[in-house]
Amino acid sequence: MINFNKQFDEKLIKASLSDAKVGLLSTIDDDKYPRISLISTITANKDNTISWGQFSRGISKENIKKNKKTGFLILNTDKEWWTGKTLYDHEEIKGTTYEFFNNKPLFRYNSYFNIGAIHIHKLVGVSEQHHISVGKVLIGQIKSSMMKANDSDDIKKLPDYGKELANNSTALKFLSYIDGEGYPITVPVLQAKAKSNNVFTISKGEGFLDDIPDGSKVALFVANFKLVSILVQGTWQKHKASGRLIVDKVYNSILPLPKYIYPAEKIPKIY
């Protein structure tokens, strides 16, 4: 179970300023599946807001305008992480925060991408600091591998490269679910395994799966350190203290052509 506080601590604020962190934004799609997006610019501010810079358009940017209930996760290089829930507030296209992001080296000297807009969210709750234990992850991966997939689907929804990516022991994996108040909550699940092209097995880990209701819609974001990533949306099947993610949809989250792989999304021709 995750306990939430009402304000950021100094360590989280400092961790969020690093360009080396993992920053994730969680939103809710029109069909009520959570969505996880990699947003490296997410920053926790002293006024208990988060801000992040937009340099491309996508589904998550549309989601926050329709459903203001959002979430975030920040993971630093010391394997410490915080998760939280927020309410989207407003967009800025000028001002101090806008200039702060665009003056960062990553964007100031980038001829191709710069920050076009800043998005501000108000904090609703933030977890205490948690730490990823490599030993516990390895044990969890073994336990996940031992779980049965119970896959009777003839259709391969997850492409083979996605399965290979997910089963790499060093891959980053994060699960998002919608809590009882309607906020998308994101937690690390590095122990997850793609047991087939249609089923992920996820052992208990440190108990953060306990709050996910059986049959609820969830999302799994998988990425490696080369920033190859994939988003899987599916249905949670509770199995004692662990669970299975039954794949419903698969989304390629990599630029320049993010789109659904399953069901296949048709992209109109440009002449």
GROMACS .gro file of C-alpha atoms in nm:
model
  271
    1MET     CA    1   0.000   0.000   0.000
    2ILE     CA    2   0.125   0.348  -0.087
    3ASN     CA    3   0.090   0.631   0.164
    4PHE     CA    4   0.061   0.983   0.023
    5ASN     CA    5   0.180   1.314   0.168
    6LYS     CA    6   0.059   1.662   0.078
    7GLN     CA    7   0.392   1.825  -0.007
    8PHE     CA    8   0.723   1.753  -0.178
    9ASP     CA    9   1.038   1.702   0.024
   10GLU     CA   10   1.370   1.863  -0.065
   11LYS     CA   11   1.527   1.539  -0.185
   12LEU     CA   12   1.255   1.483  -0.444
   13ILE     CA   13   1.277   1.842  -0.564
   14LYS     CA   14   1.653   1.803  -0.608
   15ALA     CA   15   1.616   1.465  -0.783
   16SER     CA   16   1.362   1.608  -1.028
   17LEU     CA   17   1.606   1.878  -1.144
   18SER     CA   18   1.848   1.618  -1.279
   19ASP     CA   19   1.844   1.548  -1.654
   20ALA     CA   20   1.962   1.193  -1.576
   21LYS     CA   21   1.640   1.090  -1.400
   22VAL     CA   22   1.350   0.887  -1.536
   23GLY     CA   23   1.034   1.099  -1.541
   24LEU     CA   24   0.694   0.949  -1.625
   25LEU     CA   25   0.355   1.112  -1.671
   26SER     CA   26   0.043   0.900  -1.635
   27THR     CA   27  -0.289   1.005  -1.788
   28ILE     CA   28  -0.620   0.838  -1.871
   29ASP     CA   29  -0.733   0.760  -2.227
   30ASP     CA   30  -1.089   0.808  -2.353
   31ASP     CA   31  -1.150   0.433  -2.315
   32LYS     CA   32  -1.036   0.452  -1.949
   33TYR     CA   33  -0.702   0.275  -1.993
   34PRO     CA   34  -0.412   0.443  -1.814
   35ARG     CA   35  -0.133   0.577  -2.036
   36ILE     CA   36   0.231   0.619  -1.935
   37SER     CA   37   0.454   0.865  -2.120
   38LEU     CA   38   0.826   0.924  -2.076
   39ILE     CA   39   0.865   1.294  -1.988
   40SER     CA   40   1.224   1.365  -1.893
   41THR     CA   41   1.151   1.728  -1.802
   42ILE     CA   42   0.907   1.658  -1.517
   43THR     CA   43   1.006   1.881  -1.226
   44ALA     CA   44   0.873   1.896  -0.870
   45ASN     CA   45   0.848   2.256  -0.752
   46LYS     CA   46   0.862   2.414  -0.406
   47ASP     CA   47   0.506   2.545  -0.444
   48ASN     CA   48   0.380   2.184  -0.463
   49THR     CA   49   0.322   2.180  -0.836
   50ILE     CA   50   0.488   1.978  -1.107
   51SER     CA   51   0.585   2.127  -1.441
   52TRP     CA   52   0.706   1.972  -1.763
   53GLY     CA   53   0.793   2.086  -2.112
   54GLN     CA   54   0.617   1.978  -2.430
   55PHE     CA   55   0.811   1.954  -2.756
   56SER     CA   56   0.578   1.724  -2.951
   57ARG     CA   57   0.206   1.649  -2.968
   58GLY     CA   58   0.063   1.319  -2.854
   59ILE     CA   59  -0.225   1.139  -2.688
   60SER     CA   60  -0.114   1.224  -2.334
   61LYS     CA   61  -0.126   1.596  -2.413
   62GLU     CA   62  -0.485   1.555  -2.532
   63ASN     CA   63  -0.575   1.344  -2.230
   64ILE     CA   64  -0.484   1.610  -1.973
   65LYS     CA   65  -0.726   1.855  -2.133
   66LYS     CA   66  -1.013   1.603  -2.108
   67ASN     CA   67  -0.937   1.447  -1.770
   68LYS     CA   68  -0.736   1.657  -1.526
   69LYS     CA   69  -0.661   1.362  -1.296
   70THR     CA   70  -0.301   1.267  -1.368
   71GLY     CA   71  -0.001   1.106  -1.203
   72PHE     CA   72   0.377   1.100  -1.216
   73LEU     CA   73   0.681   0.897  -1.118
   74ILE     CA   74   1.040   1.011  -1.071
   75LEU     CA   75   1.331   0.765  -1.048
   76ASN     CA   76   1.684   0.890  -0.983
   77THR     CA   77   2.020   0.729  -1.057
   78ASP     CA   78   2.042   0.598  -0.699
   79LYS     CA   79   1.736   0.380  -0.770
   80GLU     CA   80   1.519   0.595  -0.542
   81TRP     CA   81   1.169   0.672  -0.663
   82TRP     CA   82   0.857   0.868  -0.578
   83THR     CA   83   0.509   0.839  -0.726
   84GLY     CA   84   0.225   1.087  -0.698
   85LYS     CA   85  -0.111   1.208  -0.816
   86THR     CA   86  -0.187   1.553  -0.951
   87LEU     CA   87  -0.457   1.770  -1.104
   88TYR     CA   88  -0.374   1.936  -1.434
   89ASP     CA   89  -0.400   2.314  -1.398
   90HIS     CA   90  -0.283   2.517  -1.696
   91GLU     CA   91  -0.043   2.569  -1.987
   92GLU     CA   92   0.219   2.843  -2.027
   93ILE     CA   93   0.388   2.957  -2.348
   94LYS     CA   94   0.600   3.231  -2.193
   95GLY     CA   95   0.737   3.340  -1.859
   96THR     CA   96   1.004   3.234  -1.610
   97THR     CA   97   0.929   2.861  -1.612
   98TYR     CA   98   0.912   2.856  -1.991
   99GLU     CA   99   1.252   3.024  -2.014
  100PHE     CA  100   1.397   2.792  -1.747
  101PHE     CA  101   1.319   2.482  -1.953
  102ASN     CA  102   1.430   2.627  -2.285
  103ASN     CA  103   1.761   2.740  -2.137
  104LYS     CA  104   1.853   2.389  -2.030
  105PRO     CA  105   2.146   2.263  -2.242
  106LEU     CA  106   1.939   1.979  -2.391
  107PHE     CA  107   1.698   2.228  -2.551
  108ARG     CA  108   1.896   2.552  -2.570
  109TYR     CA  109   2.141   2.408  -2.824
  110ASN     CA  110   1.896   2.176  -3.000
  111SER     CA  111   1.817   2.278  -3.357
  112TYR     CA  112   1.538   2.023  -3.395
  113PHE     CA  113   1.345   2.025  -3.067
  114ASN     CA  114   1.269   2.299  -2.821
  115ILE     CA  115   1.000   2.343  -2.562
  116GLY     CA  116   0.681   2.482  -2.713
  117ALA     CA  117   0.468   2.485  -2.399
  118ILE     CA  118   0.493   2.425  -2.026
  119HIS     CA  119   0.224   2.229  -1.842
  120ILE     CA  120   0.153   2.283  -1.471
  121HIS     CA  121  -0.018   2.034  -1.238
  122LYS     CA  122  -0.118   2.085  -0.874
  123LEU     CA  123  -0.006   1.819  -0.628
  124VAL     CA  124  -0.277   1.601  -0.473
  125GLY     CA  125  -0.049   1.349  -0.303
  126VAL     CA  126   0.309   1.222  -0.322
  127SER     CA  127   0.451   0.900  -0.183
  128GLU     CA  128   0.742   0.875   0.052
  129GLN     CA  129   1.079   0.785  -0.097
  130HIS     CA  130   1.114   0.421  -0.203
  131HIS     CA  131   1.423   0.231  -0.313
  132ILE     CA  132   1.459  -0.039  -0.580
  133SER     CA  133   1.652  -0.337  -0.447
  134VAL     CA  134   1.840  -0.521  -0.723
  135GLY     CA  135   1.832  -0.841  -0.519
  136LYS     CA  136   1.456  -0.827  -0.474
  137VAL     CA  137   1.409  -0.749  -0.844
  138LEU     CA  138   1.607  -1.060  -0.945
  139ILE     CA  139   1.410  -1.278  -0.705
  140GLY     CA  140   1.088  -1.124  -0.836
  141GLN     CA  141   1.189  -1.195  -1.196
  142ILE     CA  142   1.246  -1.561  -1.108
  143LYS     CA  143   0.905  -1.579  -0.939
  144SER     CA  144   0.737  -1.409  -1.237
  145SER     CA  145   0.904  -1.659  -1.472
  146MET     CA  146   0.762  -1.945  -1.267
  147MET     CA  147   0.404  -1.819  -1.295
  148LYS     CA  148   0.182  -1.973  -1.563
  149ALA     CA  149   0.064  -1.756  -1.849
  150ASN     CA  150  -0.266  -1.938  -1.911
  151ASP     CA  151  -0.259  -1.795  -2.264
  152SER     CA  152  -0.520  -1.947  -2.495
  153ASP     CA  153  -0.520  -1.664  -2.751
  154ASP     CA  154  -0.407  -1.754  -3.103
  155ILE     CA  155  -0.331  -1.392  -3.195
  156LYS     CA  156   0.015  -1.253  -3.117
  157LYS     CA  157  -0.064  -0.905  -2.988
  158LEU     CA  158   0.279  -0.814  -2.855
  159PRO     CA  159   0.543  -0.819  -3.131
  160ASP     CA  160   0.845  -1.042  -3.074
  161TYR     CA  161   1.077  -0.742  -3.032
  162GLY     CA  162   0.848  -0.615  -2.756
  163LYS     CA  163   0.859  -0.949  -2.580
  164GLU     CA  164   1.238  -0.956  -2.609
  165LEU     CA  165   1.259  -0.600  -2.477
  166ALA     CA  166   1.037  -0.680  -2.179
  167ASN     CA  167   1.230  -0.995  -2.087
  168ASN     CA  168   1.566  -0.821  -2.079
  169SER     CA  169   1.666  -0.831  -1.713
  170THR     CA  170   1.787  -0.469  -1.725
  171ALA     CA  171   1.472  -0.326  -1.886
  172LEU     CA  172   1.278  -0.060  -1.699
  173LYS     CA  173   0.914  -0.153  -1.644
  174PHE     CA  174   0.639   0.052  -1.484
  175LEU     CA  175   0.274  -0.033  -1.420
  176SER     CA  176  -0.009   0.219  -1.396
  177TYR     CA  177  -0.356   0.159  -1.255
  178ILE     CA  178  -0.646   0.386  -1.163
  179ASP     CA  179  -0.707   0.420  -0.790
  180GLY     CA  180  -1.038   0.454  -0.609
  181GLU     CA  181  -1.036   0.832  -0.653
  182GLY     CA  182  -0.982   0.809  -1.029
  183TYR     CA  183  -0.610   0.898  -1.037
  184PRO     CA  184  -0.357   0.695  -1.240
  185ILE     CA  185  -0.091   0.560  -1.003
  186THR     CA  186   0.242   0.439  -1.145
  187VAL     CA  187   0.484   0.199  -0.973
  188PRO     CA  188   0.802   0.017  -1.084
  189VAL     CA  189   0.753  -0.351  -1.176
  190LEU     CA  190   1.101  -0.450  -1.291
  191GLN     CA  191   1.012  -0.807  -1.197
  192ALA     CA  192   0.751  -0.834  -1.478
  193LYS     CA  193   0.798  -1.097  -1.748
  194ALA     CA  194   0.634  -1.141  -2.089
  195LYS     CA  195   0.536  -1.507  -2.057
  196SER     CA  196   0.383  -1.502  -2.405
  197ASN     CA  197   0.292  -1.245  -2.670
  198ASN     CA  198  -0.038  -1.190  -2.488
  199VAL     CA  199   0.030  -1.225  -2.116
  200PHE     CA  200   0.268  -1.062  -1.866
  201THR     CA  201   0.321  -1.219  -1.526
  202ILE     CA  202   0.410  -0.991  -1.237
  203SER     CA  203   0.508  -1.132  -0.899
  204LYS     CA  204   0.419  -0.952  -0.578
  205GLY     CA  205   0.736  -0.749  -0.544
  206GLU     CA  206   0.707  -0.512  -0.248
  207GLY     CA  207   0.330  -0.518  -0.219
  208PHE     CA  208   0.245  -0.226  -0.447
  209LEU     CA  209   0.010  -0.449  -0.650
  210ASP     CA  210  -0.228  -0.508  -0.358
  211ASP     CA  211  -0.449  -0.209  -0.439
  212ILE     CA  212  -0.520  -0.308  -0.801
  213PRO     CA  213  -0.874  -0.452  -0.834
  214ASP     CA  214  -0.919  -0.771  -1.032
  215GLY     CA  215  -1.044  -0.699  -1.384
  216SER     CA  216  -0.931  -0.335  -1.387
  217LYS     CA  217  -0.761  -0.164  -1.680
  218VAL     CA  218  -0.386  -0.115  -1.647
  219ALA     CA  219  -0.087  -0.001  -1.854
  220LEU     CA  220   0.271  -0.127  -1.866
  221PHE     CA  221   0.552   0.091  -1.999
  222VAL     CA  222   0.874  -0.089  -2.097
  223ALA     CA  223   1.200   0.081  -2.199
  224ASN     CA  224   1.570   0.009  -2.220
  225PHE     CA  225   1.861   0.247  -2.170
  226LYS     CA  226   1.872   0.320  -2.544
  227LEU     CA  227   1.520   0.465  -2.502
  228VAL     CA  228   1.357   0.193  -2.710
  229SER     CA  229   1.013   0.166  -2.554
  230ILE     CA  230   0.668   0.016  -2.588
  231LEU     CA  231   0.337   0.068  -2.407
  232VAL     CA  232   0.104  -0.222  -2.333
  233GLN     CA  233  -0.253  -0.165  -2.216
  234GLY     CA  234  -0.454  -0.453  -2.077
  235THR     CA  235  -0.668  -0.611  -1.810
  236TRP     CA  236  -0.541  -0.699  -1.462
  237GLN     CA  237  -0.599  -1.057  -1.352
  238LYS     CA  238  -0.532  -1.090  -0.982
  239HIS     CA  239  -0.345  -1.404  -0.877
  240LYS     CA  240  -0.309  -1.420  -0.498
  241ALA     CA  241  -0.075  -1.129  -0.415
  242SER     CA  242   0.064  -1.127  -0.769
  243GLY     CA  243  -0.108  -1.079  -1.104
  244ARG     CA  244  -0.121  -1.118  -1.478
  245LEU     CA  245  -0.161  -0.845  -1.737
  246ILE     CA  246  -0.375  -0.976  -2.024
  247VAL     CA  247  -0.273  -0.773  -2.328
  248ASP     CA  248  -0.554  -0.579  -2.497
  249LYS     CA  249  -0.359  -0.315  -2.690
  250VAL     CA  250   0.002  -0.241  -2.784
  251TYR     CA  251   0.134   0.108  -2.863
  252ASN     CA  252   0.465   0.203  -3.022
  253SER     CA  253   0.572   0.504  -2.816
  254ILE     CA  254   0.889   0.586  -3.011
  255LEU     CA  255   0.919   0.891  -3.233
  256PRO     CA  256   0.890   0.971  -3.518
  257LEU     CA  257   0.577   0.754  -3.566
  258PRO     CA  258   0.402   0.666  -3.239
  259LYS     CA  259   0.095   0.454  -3.313
  260TYR     CA  260  -0.097   0.144  -3.210
  261ILE     CA  261   0.060  -0.181  -3.327
  262TYR     CA  262  -0.230  -0.387  -3.199
  263PRO     CA  263  -0.501  -0.338  -3.302
  264ALA     CA  264  -0.314  -0.201  -3.603
  265GLU     CA  265  -0.365   0.170  -3.652
  266LYS     CA  266  -0.388   0.293  -4.010
  267ILE     CA  267  -0.183   0.600  -4.086
  268PRO     CA  268  -0.313   0.812  -4.375
  269LYS     CA  269  -0.079   0.857  -4.671
  270ILE     CA  270   0.079   1.196  -4.721
  271TYR     CA  271   0.128   1.292  -5.084
   0.00000   0.00000   0.00000
